[in-house]
């Protein structure tokens, strides 16, 4: 054999070896496939610039750096932790309205999903002076609009820190654990209405509106915390389960000048939620979104800041539920932009200050998925939508009168945008199933790409070396005629003449989406790893999932787990009929709502599914919280059959396949009670199953080597049972 031929053969074998690198759980969950991004990207409001939080690995220091939109050139380093011994890290930051000061968080400690305490430092950009505003952890510090004061919460009470004097004044005094909370949301509001800060400054910095939560009558839930102690401790908190008492909420307005608090009269409402509060452009007018307990009637209230008198400016009703909007945006004259799905799809509307509809800004059989802002000077709105297909996201502009809609994103996949304050430029964040995240600078008038910021080319080359398969997107049509978005992953050496076991993944919760044309999240690499081990992996978004209109999303009302389970079973039957699928070896996996679904599918589809892995599953909707569950199911007292007919705990007698149930013992969201009661039901039905409890782990089940052990366990279970 001549030397040239030998060299070519060696090169071929080397290339083949590189292409056949194996993905491992250890590699995945140690961050081997992490994308590069722009951390804490924030657009400035007063200059045509943006900031990014950077980390210098060699110096182990954090910095907040300022860049020009037009050129992407670094204009300044606002602050570096290297220059201040007291600032060990920078976890997050927020500017004052004039952007001359900023609050920097460090030593962050999580409480629940969104809430945390942190030590906060006040930094003056002109003097370069860094001052701790407290020597203890606080919550949600917020600048007054004039930049002279900071309101924050501690131990369920509100405080005001005056910057010039460095003095702190307490403004509420009745806060107490598991009793009264001032200005910070309770557990269920935080989880289901997705906000923590329940206070807001008026535009003139003279008033603070806040929600007071009276948790006295809310039932308590307790969790044992082990942490290696001789005697476990108990964490007790207020958790309203479906049909139980919620916090009694009231709306308060505190006057900084008089040190007096006004309680807004909401006496016409009973058993209600204050889902949002926000001061308008008028310093004396507060807005609040008030929902009834069924969440099918929403009032946008305008509240007089002096008298507390309320008026209903806008009312929305629905025979199922009304979604709260985060896109309420006021113009200078207090007319406002609002998003709603009242025509069947989520769209943008413009109302005058009295609540009279001026016009519907966007229309069509597609959804506005994000609202980016309003350029008041040019009467132009910027938004993200699904107009290019429900699995894609594109960026658009449109005139406030609903004319001259223009597509600004250039590539098909998932695009999102951060606009400059003058709306001349935007940073586009793009990815697809075949392209890791790309950040580019684009012109807001045309969408033209002006400059590349980051393209993650190193990661793209890396995944090619590992032979990661591409997702094949398609529309799966069930025997009943339902058209469902789906993707499938096949082994790189796929042979259509072979029969492969099928492993299905889903979440399926109301309004969710798993079939999306975007770059891999961490678990996608695990699915790719399974294809390397001879499995086909598929995901189907059934009825009840989002971004295909209200009718598709809300069909599951009052019957969570009925149509979603039917669709997964029917989808498995369709896939099982593919020539290359072994229909006797179909498994399903899910987490949280997806765990609820996985268990249900194995039980109700025992002739279709051979195995299931249910992580942190709801097993009986009676055990879950009030706001989420009742939004879709009403109360158990009103809808007992809806709760019982579709909860897996009531179908354990149908188990014939292999079931693995996994739960964290300190899950404050879906309590381990769900799994314990499910296990007891299975035991009393004399059914064999497998289980794993993770001590002191919450709903995310992570920390240390936890994720590695968890996903190795699930991998081994799949290999053994499927």
Tab-separated table of C-alpha atoms in Angstrom, residues 86 95 252 268 385 415 593 678:
chain	number	residue	atom	x	y	z
A	86	UNK	CA	-17.145	44.850	48.412
A	95	UNK	CA	-30.832	52.036	35.999
A	252	UNK	CA	-53.248	50.798	48.871
A	268	UNK	CA	-67.998	45.786	44.569
A	385	UNK	CA	-45.620	37.410	15.666
A	415	UNK	CA	-36.379	36.031	15.825
A	593	UNK	CA	-47.748	19.126	33.281
A	678	UNK	CA	-49.973	8.212	43.335
